[in-house]
Amino acid sequence: MRNFFTSLILFFTNILFAQSIEEQKMFVNTISNHNQNREIPYVIERYNYDLASILKYNPLNLSKKNIREIIRKNKRITLDTIHFSRIDSFTFIRLKQEEIFNYLQSIKIKKLEKRRYFNEQNDIESIKKLDQNLYHYVYYFGMPIYFDNNQSCLIESAEYCGGCGVTKISVFSNIDNGWELIKSETIGEF
């Protein structure tokens, strides 16, 4: 009996922490530049935004009623991590905050080695392709906050590219049983 309850608790915990495929697509749609090899590295620690201040100065065309609902629901969010599945040929890579620099540094080293090789081969086309993806990002996603009878959703996100990055806030709406990006704003740089 004890094993049954333990299994039941683990099952419900996994359901609560797992994001649906549609939610995961919403997260991916907040990204402006996908990384090379269709990999989405993301940080697993939760960040605390002052959502009330953000929406006060950048209301994203939301009504005051919607803003109050979002802020109220945001206070109740206690989940710390997001778990991704493989979707649409994207691979999600979980990183800890202290691993970001090493991850981005390893990509930079691999790129320099490829560039050196292409230079030696005098392969201008390959160098141009290599230079098309200059930046590689590591992402953070906040938990989705649903409002307007669960027909709209707000997601906070951040993009790191080594020594700099931006934070964003995005609003999605459920249109024809699919989530579509309505508005996205950069709310900070670091």
Coordinates of N, CA, C and O in Angstrom, one line a residue:
M1 N 0.8 -1.2 0.0 CA 0.0 0.0 0.0 C 0.9 1.3 0.0 O 0.6 2.2 -0.7
R2 N 2.0 1.2 0.8 CA 2.8 2.4 0.9 C 3.5 2.6 -0.5 O 3.6 3.8 -0.9
N3 N 3.9 1.6 -1.2 CA 4.5 1.8 -2.6 C 3.4 2.4 -3.5 O 3.8 3.1 -4.4
F4 N 2.2 2.0 -3.4 CA 1.1 2.5 -4.2 C 1.0 4.0 -4.1 O 1.0 4.8 -5.0
F5 N 1.0 4.5 -2.8 CA 0.9 5.9 -2.6 C 2.1 6.7 -3.0 O 2.0 7.8 -3.6
T6 N 3.3 6.1 -2.9 CA 4.5 6.7 -3.3 C 4.5 6.8 -4.9 O 4.8 7.9 -5.4
S7 N 4.1 5.8 -5.5 CA 4.0 5.8 -7.0 C 3.0 6.8 -7.5 O 3.2 7.6 -8.4
L8 N 1.8 6.9 -6.8 CA 0.8 7.9 -7.1 C 1.3 9.3 -6.9 O 1.1 10.2 -7.8
I9 N 2.0 9.6 -5.9 CA 2.6 10.9 -5.6 C 3.6 11.3 -6.7 O 3.6 12.4 -7.3
L10 N 4.5 10.3 -7.1 CA 5.4 10.6 -8.1 C 4.8 10.8 -9.5 O 5.2 11.7 -10.2
F11 N 3.7 10.1 -9.7 CA 3.0 10.3 -11.0 C 2.4 11.7 -11.1 O 2.5 12.4 -12.1
F12 N 1.7 12.1 -10.0 CA 1.1 13.5 -10.0 C 2.2 14.6 -10.0 O 2.0 15.6 -10.6
T13 N 3.3 14.3 -9.4 CA 4.4 15.3 -9.4 C 4.9 15.5 -10.8 O 5.1 16.6 -11.3
N14 N 5.1 14.4 -11.5 CA 5.5 14.5 -12.9 C 4.5 15.2 -13.8 O 4.9 16.0 -14.7
I15 N 3.3 15.0 -13.6 CA 2.2 15.6 -14.4 C 2.2 17.1 -14.1 O 2.2 18.0 -15.0
L16 N 2.4 17.5 -12.8 CA 2.4 18.9 -12.5 C 3.6 19.7 -13.1 O 3.5 20.8 -13.5
F17 N 4.8 19.0 -13.1 CA 6.0 19.6 -13.6 C 6.1 19.6 -15.1 O 6.8 20.4 -15.7
A18 N 5.6 18.6 -15.7 CA 5.7 18.5 -17.2 C 4.9 19.5 -17.9 O 3.8 19.8 -17.5
Q19 N 5.4 20.0 -19.0 CA 4.7 21.0 -19.8 C 4.1 20.3 -21.0 O 4.7 19.3 -21.5
S20 N 2.9 20.7 -21.4 CA 2.3 20.0 -22.6 C 3.1 20.4 -23.8 O 3.8 21.4 -23.8
I21 N 2.9 19.7 -24.9 CA 3.6 20.0 -26.1 C 3.2 21.4 -26.6 O 4.1 22.2 -27.0
E22 N 2.0 21.8 -26.4 CA 1.5 23.1 -26.9 C 2.2 24.2 -26.0 O 2.6 25.3 -26.5
E23 N 2.4 24.0 -24.7 CA 3.1 24.9 -23.9 C 4.5 25.0 -24.3 O 5.1 26.1 -24.3
Q24 N 5.1 23.9 -24.6 CA 6.5 23.9 -25.0 C 6.7 24.7 -26.3 O 7.7 25.4 -26.4
K25 N 5.8 24.5 -27.2 CA 5.9 25.3 -28.4 C 5.7 26.8 -28.2 O 6.4 27.6 -28.8
M26 N 4.9 27.2 -27.2 CA 4.8 28.6 -26.8 C 6.2 29.1 -26.3 O 6.6 30.2 -26.7
F27 N 6.9 28.3 -25.5 CA 8.2 28.7 -25.1 C 9.2 28.9 -26.3 O 9.9 29.9 -26.4
V28 N 9.2 28.0 -27.2 CA 10.0 28.0 -28.3 C 9.7 29.3 -29.2 O 10.6 29.9 -29.7
N29 N 8.4 29.6 -29.3 CA 8.0 30.7 -30.1 C 8.4 32.1 -29.5 O 8.4 33.1 -30.1
T30 N 8.8 32.1 -28.2 CA 9.3 33.3 -27.6 C 10.7 33.6 -28.0 O 11.3 34.7 -27.7
I31 N 11.4 32.6 -28.6 CA 12.8 32.8 -28.9 C 12.9 33.4 -30.3 O 12.3 33.0 -31.2
S32 N 13.7 34.5 -30.4 CA 13.9 35.2 -31.6 C 14.9 34.5 -32.5 O 14.8 34.6 -33.8
N33 N 15.9 33.9 -32.0 CA 17.0 33.3 -32.8 C 17.2 31.9 -32.3 O 17.7 31.7 -31.2
H34 N 16.9 30.9 -33.1 CA 17.1 29.5 -32.6 C 18.6 29.2 -32.8 O 19.3 29.7 -33.7
N35 N 19.1 28.3 -31.9 CA 20.5 28.0 -31.9 C 20.8 27.0 -33.0 O 19.9 26.3 -33.5
Q36 N 22.1 26.9 -33.3 CA 22.5 26.0 -34.3 C 22.2 24.6 -33.9 O 22.2 24.3 -32.7
N37 N 22.0 23.7 -34.8 CA 21.7 22.3 -34.6 C 20.4 22.1 -33.9 O 20.1 21.0 -33.3
R38 N 19.5 23.1 -33.9 CA 18.2 23.0 -33.4 C 18.2 22.7 -31.9 O 17.3 22.0 -31.4
E39 N 19.2 23.1 -31.2 CA 19.3 22.9 -29.7 C 18.9 24.1 -29.0 O 19.2 25.2 -29.3
I40 N 18.1 23.9 -27.9 CA 17.6 25.0 -27.1 C 18.1 24.7 -25.7 O 17.5 24.0 -24.9
P41 N 19.3 25.3 -25.3 CA 19.8 25.2 -24.0 C 19.0 26.2 -23.0 O 18.8 27.3 -23.4
Y42 N 18.6 25.7 -21.9 CA 17.9 26.5 -21.0 C 18.3 26.3 -19.5 O 18.8 25.3 -19.2
V43 N 18.2 27.4 -18.8 CA 18.6 27.4 -17.4 C 17.4 26.9 -16.5 O 16.3 27.3 -16.7
I44 N 17.7 26.1 -15.5 CA 16.7 25.5 -14.7 C 16.3 26.2 -13.5 O 15.3 26.0 -12.9
E45 N 17.1 27.2 -13.0 CA 16.8 27.9 -11.8 C 15.7 28.9 -12.1 O 15.6 29.5 -13.2
R46 N 14.8 29.2 -11.1 CA 13.7 30.1 -11.3 C 14.2 31.5 -10.9 O 14.9 31.7 -10.0
Y47 N 13.8 32.5 -11.8 CA 14.2 33.9 -11.5 C 12.9 34.6 -11.1 O 11.8 34.2 -11.5
N48 N 13.1 35.5 -10.2 CA 11.9 36.3 -9.7 C 11.9 37.7 -10.4 O 12.8 38.5 -10.1
Y49 N 11.0 37.9 -11.2 CA 10.7 39.2 -11.8 C 9.7 40.0 -11.0 O 8.9 39.4 -10.4
D50 N 9.9 41.3 -11.0 CA 8.9 42.1 -10.3 C 7.8 42.4 -11.4 O 7.8 43.4 -12.1
L51 N 6.9 41.4 -11.6 CA 5.9 41.5 -12.6 C 5.0 42.7 -12.5 O 4.6 43.3 -13.5
A52 N 4.7 43.1 -11.3 CA 3.8 44.3 -11.1 C 4.5 45.5 -11.7 O 3.8 46.3 -12.4
S53 N 5.8 45.7 -11.4 CA 6.5 46.9 -12.0 C 6.6 46.8 -13.5 O 6.4 47.8 -14.2
I54 N 6.9 45.6 -14.0 CA 7.0 45.4 -15.4 C 5.7 45.8 -16.1 O 5.7 46.6 -17.1
L55 N 4.6 45.3 -15.7 CA 3.3 45.6 -16.3 C 2.9 47.0 -16.1 O 2.1 47.5 -16.9
K56 N 3.3 47.6 -15.0 CA 2.9 49.0 -14.8 C 3.5 49.9 -15.9 O 2.9 50.8 -16.4
Y57 N 4.8 49.6 -16.3 CA 5.5 50.5 -17.3 C 5.4 50.0 -18.7 O 5.6 50.7 -19.6
N58 N 5.0 48.7 -18.8 CA 4.9 48.1 -20.1 C 3.7 47.1 -20.1 O 3.8 45.9 -20.0
P59 N 2.5 47.7 -20.2 CA 1.3 46.8 -20.1 C 0.9 45.9 -21.2 O 0.0 45.2 -21.1
L60 N 1.7 45.9 -22.3 CA 1.5 45.0 -23.4 C 0.1 45.1 -24.0 O -0.5 44.0 -24.4
N61 N -0.6 46.2 -23.9 CA -1.9 46.4 -24.4 C -2.9 45.5 -23.7 O -4.0 45.1 -24.2
L62 N -2.6 45.1 -22.4 CA -3.5 44.3 -21.6 C -4.5 45.2 -20.8 O -4.1 46.3 -20.4
S63 N -5.7 44.7 -20.5 CA -6.6 45.5 -19.7 C -6.1 45.5 -18.3 O -5.4 44.6 -17.8
K64 N -6.6 46.5 -17.5 CA -6.3 46.5 -16.1 C -6.7 45.2 -15.4 O -6.1 44.7 -14.5
K65 N -7.9 44.7 -15.8 CA -8.4 43.5 -15.2 C -7.5 42.3 -15.5 O -7.2 41.5 -14.6
N66 N -7.0 42.2 -16.7 CA -6.1 41.2 -17.1 C -4.8 41.3 -16.3 O -4.2 40.3 -15.8
I67 N -4.3 42.5 -16.1 CA -3.0 42.7 -15.4 C -3.2 42.3 -13.9 O -2.3 41.6 -13.3
R68 N -4.3 42.6 -13.3 CA -4.6 42.2 -11.9 C -4.6 40.7 -11.8 O -4.1 40.1 -10.9
E69 N -5.3 40.0 -12.8 CA -5.4 38.6 -12.8 C -4.0 37.9 -12.9 O -3.7 37.0 -12.2
I70 N -3.2 38.5 -13.8 CA -1.8 37.9 -14.0 C -1.0 38.1 -12.7 O -0.3 37.1 -12.3
I71 N -1.0 39.2 -12.1 CA -0.2 39.5 -10.9 C -0.7 38.6 -9.8 O 0.1 38.0 -9.1
R72 N -2.0 38.4 -9.6 CA -2.5 37.5 -8.6 C -2.1 36.1 -8.8 O -1.6 35.4 -7.9
K73 N -2.2 35.6 -10.1 CA -1.8 34.2 -10.4 C -0.3 34.0 -10.2 O 0.2 33.0 -9.8
N74 N 0.5 35.1 -10.6 CA 2.0 35.0 -10.5 C 2.4 34.7 -9.0 O 3.4 34.0 -8.8
K75 N 1.7 35.3 -8.1 CA 2.1 35.2 -6.7 C 1.9 33.7 -6.2 O 2.5 33.3 -5.3
R76 N 1.0 33.0 -6.9 CA 0.7 31.6 -6.5 C 1.6 30.6 -7.2 O 1.6 29.4 -6.8
I77 N 2.4 31.0 -8.1 CA 3.3 30.1 -8.8 C 4.4 29.7 -7.9 O 5.2 30.5 -7.5
T78 N 4.6 28.4 -7.6 CA 5.6 28.0 -6.8 C 6.6 26.9 -7.4 O 7.5 26.5 -6.9
L79 N 6.2 26.5 -8.6 CA 7.0 25.5 -9.3 C 8.4 26.1 -9.7 O 8.4 27.2 -10.1
D80 N 9.4 25.3 -9.6 CA 10.8 25.9 -9.8 C 11.4 25.5 -11.1 O 12.3 26.2 -11.6
T81 N 11.0 24.4 -11.7 CA 11.6 24.0 -12.9 C 10.6 23.6 -14.0 O 9.5 23.4 -13.8
I82 N 11.1 23.6 -15.2 CA 10.3 23.3 -16.4 C 11.0 22.1 -17.1 O 12.2 22.1 -17.2
H83 N 10.2 21.1 -17.5 CA 10.7 19.9 -18.1 C 10.2 19.9 -19.5 O 9.0 20.0 -19.8
F84 N 11.2 19.8 -20.5 CA 10.8 19.8 -21.9 C 10.9 18.4 -22.5 O 11.7 17.6 -22.1
S85 N 10.1 18.2 -23.5 CA 10.2 17.0 -24.3 C 10.8 17.4 -25.7 O 10.9 18.5 -26.0
R86 N 11.1 16.4 -26.5 CA 11.6 16.7 -27.8 C 10.4 17.1 -28.7 O 9.5 16.3 -28.8
I87 N 10.4 18.3 -29.3 CA 9.3 18.7 -30.1 C 9.8 19.3 -31.4 O 10.9 20.0 -31.4
D88 N 9.2 19.0 -32.5 CA 9.5 19.7 -33.8 C 11.0 19.7 -34.1 O 11.5 20.7 -34.5
S89 N 11.6 18.6 -33.8 CA 13.1 18.4 -34.0 C 14.0 19.3 -33.2 O 15.2 19.4 -33.5
F90 N 13.4 19.9 -32.1 CA 14.3 20.7 -31.2 C 14.8 19.7 -30.1 O 14.0 18.9 -29.7
T91 N 16.0 20.0 -29.7 CA 16.5 19.2 -28.5 C 16.7 20.3 -27.4 O 17.3 21.3 -27.6
F92 N 16.1 20.0 -26.2 CA 16.2 20.9 -25.1 C 17.4 20.4 -24.2 O 17.4 19.2 -23.8
I93 N 18.3 21.3 -23.8 CA 19.4 20.9 -22.9 C 19.3 21.7 -21.6 O 19.2 22.9 -21.6
R94 N 19.2 21.0 -20.5 CA 19.1 21.7 -19.2 C 20.5 22.0 -18.7 O 21.4 21.2 -18.7
L95 N 20.6 23.3 -18.3 CA 21.9 23.8 -17.8 C 21.6 24.4 -16.4 O 20.6 24.9 -16.2
K96 N 22.7 24.4 -15.6 CA 22.6 25.2 -14.3 C 23.2 26.5 -14.6 O 24.0 26.7 -15.6
Q97 N 22.9 27.5 -13.8 CA 23.4 28.9 -14.0 C 24.9 28.9 -14.1 O 25.5 29.6 -15.0
E98 N 25.6 28.1 -13.3 CA 27.1 28.2 -13.3 C 27.7 27.5 -14.6 O 28.9 27.5 -14.8
E99 N 26.9 26.8 -15.3 CA 27.4 26.0 -16.5 C 27.2 26.9 -17.8 O 27.7 26.5 -18.9
I100 N 26.6 28.0 -17.8 CA 26.3 28.8 -19.0 C 27.6 29.2 -19.7 O 27.7 29.0 -20.9
F101 N 28.5 29.8 -18.9 CA 29.7 30.3 -19.5 C 30.5 29.1 -20.2 O 31.0 29.3 -21.3
N102 N 30.6 28.0 -19.5 CA 31.4 26.9 -20.1 C 30.7 26.4 -21.4 O 31.4 26.0 -22.3
Y103 N 29.4 26.3 -21.4 CA 28.6 25.8 -22.5 C 28.9 26.8 -23.7 O 29.2 26.3 -24.8
L104 N 28.7 28.1 -23.5 CA 28.9 29.0 -24.6 C 30.4 29.1 -25.1 O 30.7 29.2 -26.2
Q105 N 31.3 28.9 -24.1 CA 32.8 28.9 -24.4 C 33.1 27.7 -25.3 O 33.9 27.8 -26.3
S106 N 32.5 26.5 -25.0 CA 32.8 25.3 -25.8 C 32.3 25.5 -27.3 O 33.0 25.1 -28.2
I107 N 31.2 26.2 -27.5 CA 30.7 26.5 -28.8 C 31.6 27.4 -29.6 O 31.9 27.2 -30.7
K108 N 32.1 28.4 -28.8 CA 33.0 29.4 -29.5 C 34.3 28.7 -29.9 O 34.8 28.9 -31.0
I109 N 34.8 27.8 -29.1 CA 36.1 27.1 -29.4 C 35.8 26.2 -30.7 O 36.7 26.2 -31.6
K110 N 34.7 25.5 -30.7 CA 34.4 24.6 -31.9 C 34.3 25.5 -33.1 O 34.7 25.1 -34.2
K111 N 33.7 26.6 -33.0 CA 33.5 27.5 -34.2 C 34.9 28.0 -34.7 O 35.1 28.1 -35.9
L112 N 35.7 28.4 -33.8 CA 37.1 28.8 -34.2 C 37.9 27.7 -34.9 O 38.6 28.0 -35.9
E113 N 37.7 26.5 -34.4 CA 38.4 25.3 -35.1 C 37.8 25.1 -36.5 O 38.6 24.9 -37.4
K114 N 36.5 25.2 -36.6 CA 35.9 25.1 -38.0 C 36.4 26.2 -38.9 O 36.7 26.0 -40.1
R115 N 36.4 27.4 -38.4 CA 36.8 28.6 -39.2 C 38.3 28.4 -39.6 O 38.6 28.7 -40.8
R116 N 39.1 27.9 -38.8 CA 40.5 27.7 -39.1 C 40.6 26.7 -40.2 O 41.3 26.8 -41.2
Y117 N 39.8 25.6 -40.1 CA 39.8 24.5 -41.1 C 39.3 25.1 -42.5 O 40.0 24.8 -43.5
F118 N 38.2 25.8 -42.4 CA 37.7 26.4 -43.7 C 38.6 27.3 -44.3 O 38.7 27.4 -45.6
N119 N 39.4 28.1 -43.5 CA 40.4 29.0 -44.0 C 41.5 28.3 -44.8 O 41.9 28.7 -45.8
E120 N 41.9 27.2 -44.1 CA 43.0 26.4 -44.7 C 42.5 25.8 -46.0 O 43.3 25.6 -47.0
Q121 N 41.2 25.4 -46.1 CA 40.7 24.8 -47.4 C 40.2 25.9 -48.4 O 39.8 25.6 -49.5
N122 N 40.4 27.2 -48.0 CA 39.9 28.3 -48.8 C 38.4 28.1 -49.2 O 38.0 28.4 -50.3
D123 N 37.6 27.7 -48.2 CA 36.2 27.4 -48.4 C 35.3 28.6 -48.0 O 34.9 28.6 -46.8
I124 N 35.2 29.6 -48.8 CA 34.5 30.8 -48.5 C 33.0 30.6 -48.2 O 32.5 31.2 -47.3
E125 N 32.4 29.7 -48.9 CA 30.9 29.4 -48.7 C 30.7 28.9 -47.3 O 29.7 29.3 -46.6
S126 N 31.5 28.0 -46.8 CA 31.4 27.4 -45.5 C 31.6 28.4 -44.4 O 30.9 28.5 -43.4
I127 N 32.5 29.3 -44.7 CA 32.8 30.4 -43.7 C 31.6 31.3 -43.6 O 31.2 31.8 -42.5
K128 N 31.0 31.6 -44.8 CA 29.8 32.5 -44.8 C 28.6 31.8 -44.0 O 27.9 32.5 -43.2
K129 N 28.5 30.5 -44.2 CA 27.4 29.8 -43.4 C 27.7 29.8 -41.9 O 26.8 30.0 -41.1
L130 N 29.0 29.6 -41.6 CA 29.4 29.6 -40.2 C 29.1 31.0 -39.6 O 28.6 31.1 -38.4
D131 N 29.3 32.1 -40.3 CA 29.1 33.4 -39.8 C 27.6 33.8 -39.7 O 27.3 34.8 -39.1
Q132 N 26.7 33.1 -40.4 CA 25.3 33.4 -40.3 C 24.8 33.2 -38.9 O 23.8 33.9 -38.5
N133 N 25.3 32.3 -38.2 CA 24.9 32.0 -36.8 C 26.0 32.5 -35.8 O 26.7 31.7 -35.2
L134 N 26.2 33.8 -35.8 CA 27.2 34.4 -34.9 C 27.0 34.2 -33.4 O 27.9 33.9 -32.7
Y135 N 25.7 34.3 -33.0 CA 25.4 34.2 -31.6 C 24.8 32.9 -31.2 O 23.9 32.4 -32.0
H136 N 25.1 32.5 -30.1 CA 24.4 31.3 -29.5 C 23.9 31.7 -28.1 O 24.5 32.4 -27.4
Y137 N 22.7 31.3 -27.9 CA 22.0 31.7 -26.7 C 21.7 30.6 -25.7 O 21.5 29.4 -26.1
V138 N 21.6 31.0 -24.5 CA 21.0 30.1 -23.4 C 19.8 30.8 -22.9 O 19.8 32.0 -22.7
Y139 N 18.7 30.1 -22.7 CA 17.4 30.7 -22.4 C 17.0 30.4 -21.0 O 17.3 29.4 -20.4
Y140 N 16.1 31.2 -20.5 CA 15.4 31.0 -19.3 C 13.9 31.2 -19.6 O 13.6 32.2 -20.3
F141 N 13.0 30.4 -19.1 CA 11.6 30.6 -19.3 C 10.9 30.6 -18.0 O 11.1 29.7 -17.1
G142 N 10.0 31.6 -17.8 CA 9.2 31.5 -16.6 C 8.0 30.6 -16.8 O 7.7 30.2 -17.9
M143 N 7.3 30.2 -15.7 CA 6.1 29.4 -15.9 C 5.1 30.2 -16.6 O 4.9 31.4 -16.3
P144 N 4.3 29.6 -17.4 CA 3.2 30.3 -18.1 C 2.1 30.8 -17.1 O 1.8 30.0 -16.2
I145 N 1.6 32.0 -17.3 CA 0.5 32.5 -16.4 C -0.7 32.6 -17.3 O -0.7 33.5 -18.2
Y146 N -1.7 31.8 -17.1 CA -2.9 31.9 -17.9 C -3.9 32.9 -17.4 O -4.0 33.0 -16.1
F147 N -4.6 33.6 -18.2 CA -5.6 34.5 -17.8 C -6.7 34.6 -18.9 O -6.6 33.9 -19.9
D148 N -7.7 35.4 -18.6 CA -8.8 35.6 -19.6 C -9.4 34.2 -19.9 O -9.5 33.8 -21.1
N149 N -9.8 33.6 -18.8 CA -10.5 32.2 -18.9 C -9.6 31.2 -19.6 O -10.0 30.4 -20.4
N150 N -8.3 31.3 -19.4 CA -7.3 30.4 -19.9 C -7.2 30.5 -21.5 O -6.7 29.6 -22.1
Q151 N -7.6 31.6 -22.0 CA -7.5 31.8 -23.5 C -6.3 32.6 -23.9 O -6.0 32.7 -25.0
S152 N -5.6 33.2 -22.8 CA -4.4 33.9 -23.1 C -3.4 33.5 -22.1 O -3.7 32.9 -21.0
C153 N -2.1 33.8 -22.4 CA -1.0 33.4 -21.5 C 0.1 34.4 -21.6 O 0.4 34.9 -22.7
L154 N 0.8 34.6 -20.5 CA 1.9 35.5 -20.4 C 3.1 34.6 -20.0 O 3.1 33.8 -19.1
I155 N 4.3 34.8 -20.7 CA 5.5 34.1 -20.4 C 6.6 35.1 -20.3 O 6.8 35.9 -21.2
E156 N 7.4 35.0 -19.3 CA 8.6 35.8 -19.1 C 9.8 34.9 -19.6 O 9.8 33.7 -19.4
S157 N 10.8 35.5 -20.3 CA 11.9 34.7 -20.8 C 13.2 35.6 -20.8 O 13.1 36.8 -20.7
A158 N 14.3 35.0 -20.9 CA 15.6 35.7 -21.0 C 16.5 34.9 -22.0 O 16.4 33.7 -22.1
E159 N 17.3 35.7 -22.7 CA 18.3 35.1 -23.6 C 19.7 35.6 -23.2 O 19.9 36.8 -23.1
Y160 N 20.6 34.6 -23.0 CA 22.0 35.0 -22.6 C 22.9 34.7 -23.8 O 22.7 33.6 -24.4
C161 N 23.8 35.6 -24.2 CA 24.7 35.3 -25.3 C 26.2 35.4 -24.8 O 27.0 35.9 -25.5
G162 N 26.4 35.0 -23.6 CA 27.8 35.1 -23.0 C 27.8 36.3 -22.0 O 27.3 36.2 -20.9
G163 N 28.4 37.4 -22.4 CA 28.5 38.5 -21.5 C 27.3 39.5 -21.5 O 27.3 40.5 -20.8
C164 N 26.3 39.2 -22.3 CA 25.1 40.1 -22.3 C 23.9 39.2 -22.5 O 23.9 38.0 -22.7
G165 N 22.7 39.9 -22.5 CA 21.5 39.2 -22.7 C 20.3 40.2 -22.6 O 20.5 41.4 -22.3
V166 N 19.1 39.7 -22.9 CA 17.9 40.5 -22.8 C 16.8 39.6 -22.1 O 16.8 38.4 -22.1
T167 N 15.9 40.3 -21.4 CA 14.7 39.7 -20.8 C 13.5 40.2 -21.6 O 13.5 41.3 -22.1
K168 N 12.6 39.2 -21.8 CA 11.4 39.5 -22.6 C 10.1 39.1 -21.8 O 10.2 38.3 -20.9
I169 N 9.0 39.7 -22.2 CA 7.7 39.3 -21.8 C 6.8 39.1 -23.0 O 6.9 40.0 -23.9
S170 N 6.1 38.0 -23.1 CA 5.4 37.7 -24.3 C 3.9 37.3 -23.9 O 3.7 36.6 -22.9
V171 N 3.0 37.7 -24.8 CA 1.6 37.3 -24.6 C 1.2 36.4 -25.7 O 1.4 36.8 -26.9
F172 N 0.5 35.3 -25.4 CA 0.0 34.4 -26.4 C -1.5 34.3 -26.3 O -2.0 34.4 -25.2
S173 N -2.2 34.0 -27.3 CA -3.6 33.7 -27.3 C -3.9 32.4 -27.9 O -3.3 32.0 -28.9
N174 N -5.0 31.7 -27.4 CA -5.4 30.5 -28.0 C -6.3 30.7 -29.1 O -7.4 31.2 -29.0
I175 N -5.8 30.5 -30.3 CA -6.6 30.8 -31.6 C -6.7 29.5 -32.4 O -5.7 28.9 -32.7
D176 N -7.9 29.1 -32.6 CA -8.2 27.8 -33.4 C -7.4 26.6 -32.7 O -6.7 25.9 -33.4
N177 N -7.5 26.5 -31.4 CA -6.9 25.4 -30.7 C -5.4 25.4 -30.8 O -4.7 24.3 -30.7
G178 N -4.7 26.5 -31.0 CA -3.3 26.6 -31.1 C -2.9 27.9 -30.5 O -3.6 28.9 -30.5
W179 N -1.7 28.0 -29.9 CA -1.2 29.2 -29.3 C -0.4 30.0 -30.3 O 0.5 29.5 -30.9
E180 N -0.8 31.3 -30.4 CA -0.1 32.2 -31.3 C 0.4 33.4 -30.5 O -0.3 33.9 -29.6
L181 N 1.6 33.8 -30.9 CA 2.3 35.0 -30.2 C 1.5 36.2 -30.7 O 1.3 36.5 -31.8
I182 N 1.0 37.0 -29.7 CA 0.3 38.2 -29.9 C 1.2 39.5 -29.8 O 1.2 40.3 -30.6
K183 N 2.0 39.5 -28.7 CA 2.9 40.6 -28.5 C 4.1 40.2 -27.7 O 3.9 39.4 -26.8
S184 N 5.3 40.7 -28.0 CA 6.5 40.4 -27.2 C 7.3 41.6 -27.1 O 7.5 42.4 -28.1
E185 N 7.7 41.9 -25.9 CA 8.5 43.1 -25.6 C 9.8 42.8 -24.9 O 9.8 42.0 -24.0
T186 N 10.9 43.5 -25.2 CA 12.1 43.4 -24.4 C 11.9 44.3 -23.2 O 11.6 45.5 -23.4
I187 N 12.1 43.7 -22.1 CA 11.9 44.5 -20.8 C 13.2 44.9 -20.1 O 13.2 45.6 -19.1
G188 N 14.3 44.3 -20.5 CA 15.6 44.6 -19.9 C 16.7 44.1 -20.6 O 16.6 43.2 -21.5
E189 N 17.9 44.7 -20.4 CA 19.2 44.2 -20.9 C 20.2 44.0 -19.8 O 20.1 44.8 -18.9
F190 N 21.0 43.1 -20.0 CA 22.1 42.9 -19.0 C 23.4 42.4 -19.6 O 23.4 42.1 -20.8

